[in-house]
Amino acid sequence: MCGIIGYTGNDNSVPKLIEGLKALEYRGYDSAGVAVFSDGGITVVKAKGRISNVESKIKSEYDSLFSLCGIGHTRWATHGEPSDINSHPHGTQNLRLVHNGIIENYIQLKKELIEAGYTFESETDTEIASKLIDLNYISTGDPFLAIKLSLEKLQGSYALGILFKDFPGKIFATRKDSPLIVAVSENGNYIASDIPAVLKYTNKYYQLEQGEIAVIEKDKVTVYDIGHNIVEKKLLVADWDIDAAEKGGYDHFMIKEINEEPAAIVKTIRPRIENGLPCLGLPELSDDKLRSFKRINIVACGTAMHAGLIGRTAIERLARIPVNVDIASEFRYKNPILDKDDLVIIISQSGETADTLAALRLSKELGAYTLAIVNVAGSSIAREADSTLYTWAGPEIAVASTKAYTVQICVMYLLAIKLALCNNKITEENAKESLRVLLEQAPEAAEMALKLNDECRRISDKYKSAHDLFFIGRGIDYDIALEASLKLKEISYIHSEAYAAGELKHGTISLITDGTPVIAICTEDALYDKMISNIKEVKARGAKVVIICKKGAVGAEEVADDVFYVPELPGIYMPIPTMTVLQLIAYHTSVLLGCDVDKPRNLAKSVTVE
Ligand code: F6R
């Protein structure tokens, strides 16, 4: 989703803005632009398409553009198609502004601004915000007051970076429900949507809170609350280094990140085992508190929600506590039934997903206890939840989530073991053994799965021309199928669906015709024979079947066109190596089809609008 960068300092801001925008590319965008102070005014360069189009325009129109202060933006279209005109920055002779989020009352505001004499060239809600600030600036002559008065009228979500012509060298910034950090370095200061955009220069930053207004100068950052009182901010240090946000010799971020899974599992799990037993490191979430929950709700979007499905299976099987899993965008509008006996687990890689954040806030309002599982430190979800368990996967840059999913499910296993122990559903010995599997065998199995890379590419090559592809499974294999299908379709654009194998006869089997590929995930021992029956049914209707199973699966080779053996782990842990393999198959399919693996069309990494 939209990305914001800004710099003021001793260096030319233009290359820094371009680099920052490139580092934000992964969030997804369809146009880009920059605004910098120059020649006593503000110069704006923006273009539809790739950031390189902005670079070319700068070269051809300005020869060499030099400025010590500027802002930049990658736009993911919401209001108005991707175009030069709709790209940010927007504004007037007085100011230029970049925006991430959605102004919900833009129609009403536009009407008022037209009455005040403004005209509009773009279809964006952002231009309206810029002109509202302009109106208030003209009447007050004070940037702070202009922003403050405008915030009182703006409804929706926003992170804003603003340059006022009369205040060269200063960037004004504010946010509500969209992420924005202020990063500091010896050579100047930055605003950015997230840390990877500035990691090349600094890992020190302030987190802007809702409604705070920051004034960023080359050697000073001042943050005010809405009453114009200075706020003392805590300087945070990101423990990510620049290598983590670069490809490091791999062709794509996605394959790099899949390869990081074994290490990410160890990094996430090892610190949470003490004397062989699970230790969440959350003093506020005592064993008594954990025992008090009658129900568990897991709420998330996309891949994170699929990690929640694995979590549900693990918690229900190990701890015997009933678990609901909801898509955040559904949950927030369904008038959910929650009270103090409910634990709501919120899963999010970015910690900024708009629907997931709204679901968290709603759950708190309704009196439930909220536990977030988040990858990005200091993100909104991490800060607002009652407790937060971080997944320490490092930055995930590819739009398609891979290593974040793997560590999310590992944290869910850890939690399931902890809940089971607290509720006397397993013994300490069982818990120790399960944690040993998680810490030692799981990374090894993921490592072995990575060695199947060539075999995965062969399967991808064989089925890459498919029009439709189905994934089927039962039990935890159905949870895996849902994620495998999402991974394949989002980056290869092959239409794919996942079905509970027992459901095929209730409709879907009519879609199976001669040659339709079906990937059957068969790692559940207790359900294996049932799966074979379902596989035979699709085979009888012409399907080409790939079975993904454990070594020694009886009869697999007789019924399938291809059999793919995944490294073995005890029962509920099989999703770890199985998903690594299925991620590799999705990856190679995308590469073989010539798709933009890391930045699939229409998608954004951090979905900060609902
Ligand atoms: C798909 C993918 C998305 C995200 C979803 C939630 O590969 O990455 O489905 O899982 O947008 O994002 P987070 O986890 O940041 O809340």
mmCIF file of N, CA and C and ligand atoms in Angstrom, residues 301-304 347-351 353 356 399-401 408 486-487 490 605 607, ligand 1:
data_model
loop_
_atom_site.group_PDB
_atom_site.id
_atom_site.type_symbol
_atom_site.label_atom_id
_atom_site.label_comp_id
_atom_site.label_asym_id
_atom_site.label_seq_id
_atom_site.Cartn_x
_atom_site.Cartn_y
_atom_site.Cartn_z
ATOM 1 N N CYS A 301 -5.933 -11.583 8.590
ATOM 2 C CA CYS A 301 -6.272 -11.542 7.158
ATOM 3 C C CYS A 301 -5.299 -12.424 6.375
ATOM 4 N N GLY A 302 -5.776 -12.960 5.277
ATOM 5 C CA GLY A 302 -4.918 -13.639 4.297
ATOM 6 C C GLY A 302 -4.082 -14.752 4.898
ATOM 7 N N THR A 303 -2.804 -14.708 4.585
ATOM 8 C CA THR A 303 -1.883 -15.740 5.045
ATOM 9 C C THR A 303 -1.853 -15.815 6.574
ATOM 10 N N ALA A 304 -1.920 -14.654 7.215
ATOM 11 C CA ALA A 304 -1.895 -14.640 8.682
ATOM 12 C C ALA A 304 -3.118 -15.383 9.228
ATOM 13 N N ILE A 347 -3.272 -11.970 14.579
ATOM 14 C CA ILE A 347 -2.002 -12.316 13.916
ATOM 15 C C ILE A 347 -1.762 -11.350 12.756
ATOM 16 N N SER A 348 -0.567 -10.781 12.712
ATOM 17 C CA SER A 348 -0.261 -9.864 11.606
ATOM 18 C C SER A 348 1.251 -9.725 11.448
ATOM 19 N N GLN A 349 1.726 -9.955 10.254
ATOM 20 C CA GLN A 349 3.146 -9.750 9.979
ATOM 21 C C GLN A 349 3.489 -8.280 10.154
ATOM 22 N N SER A 350 2.764 -7.416 9.439
ATOM 23 C CA SER A 350 3.102 -5.982 9.427
ATOM 24 C C SER A 350 2.706 -5.276 10.714
ATOM 25 N N GLY A 351 1.656 -5.787 11.353
ATOM 26 C CA GLY A 351 1.134 -5.102 12.536
ATOM 27 C C GLY A 351 0.372 -3.840 12.189
ATOM 28 N N THR A 353 -2.188 -3.904 9.403
ATOM 29 C CA THR A 353 -3.329 -4.201 8.528
ATOM 30 C C THR A 353 -4.593 -3.559 9.102
ATOM 31 N N THR A 356 -7.395 -5.754 10.572
ATOM 32 C CA THR A 356 -6.930 -6.510 11.731
ATOM 33 C C THR A 356 -6.803 -5.582 12.942
ATOM 34 N N VAL A 399 6.021 -9.512 -1.339
ATOM 35 C CA VAL A 399 4.611 -9.327 -0.991
ATOM 36 C C VAL A 399 4.018 -10.644 -0.467
ATOM 37 N N ALA A 400 4.359 -11.739 -1.117
ATOM 38 C CA ALA A 400 3.821 -13.026 -0.669
ATOM 39 C C ALA A 400 4.515 -13.454 0.625
ATOM 40 N N SER A 401 3.732 -13.653 1.635
ATOM 41 C CA SER A 401 4.293 -13.987 2.940
ATOM 42 C C SER A 401 4.738 -15.448 2.979
ATOM 43 N N GLN A 408 4.767 -17.622 12.373
ATOM 44 C CA GLN A 408 3.444 -17.444 13.010
ATOM 45 C C GLN A 408 2.919 -18.795 13.475
ATOM 46 N N LEU A 486 -3.555 -19.964 -1.958
ATOM 47 C CA LEU A 486 -3.367 -18.499 -1.960
ATOM 48 C C LEU A 486 -1.983 -18.155 -2.510
ATOM 49 N N LYS A 487 -0.980 -18.899 -2.030
ATOM 50 C CA LYS A 487 0.399 -18.594 -2.444
ATOM 51 C C LYS A 487 0.536 -18.741 -3.954
ATOM 52 N N GLU A 490 -1.654 -15.956 -5.953
ATOM 53 C CA GLU A 490 -1.274 -14.541 -5.833
ATOM 54 C C GLU A 490 -0.021 -14.193 -6.625
ATOM 55 N N LYS A 605 1.916 -4.984 0.185
ATOM 56 C CA LYS A 605 2.435 -5.754 1.319
ATOM 57 C C LYS A 605 1.720 -5.381 2.606
ATOM 58 N N VAL A 607 -1.453 -3.694 4.113
ATOM 59 C CA VAL A 607 -2.779 -3.263 3.655
ATOM 60 C C VAL A 607 -3.381 -2.320 4.702
HETATM 61 C C1 F6R B 1 -0.279 -13.196 1.216
HETATM 62 C C2 F6R B 1 -0.123 -12.179 2.243
HETATM 63 C C3 F6R B 1 -1.343 -11.541 2.775
HETATM 64 C C4 F6R B 1 -1.131 -11.093 4.235
HETATM 65 C C5 F6R B 1 -2.324 -10.262 4.698
HETATM 66 C C6 F6R B 1 -2.208 -9.856 6.136
HETATM 67 O O1 F6R B 1 0.936 -13.779 0.893
HETATM 68 O O2 F6R B 1 0.964 -11.843 2.623
HETATM 69 O O3 F6R B 1 -2.459 -12.354 2.646
HETATM 70 O O4 F6R B 1 -0.965 -12.209 5.036
HETATM 71 O O5 F6R B 1 -2.443 -9.112 3.906
HETATM 72 O O6 F6R B 1 -1.077 -9.072 6.343
HETATM 73 P P1 F6R B 1 -0.452 -8.897 7.786
HETATM 74 O O7 F6R B 1 0.062 -10.230 8.203
HETATM 75 O O8 F6R B 1 0.623 -7.889 7.603
HETATM 76 O O9 F6R B 1 -1.554 -8.424 8.674
#
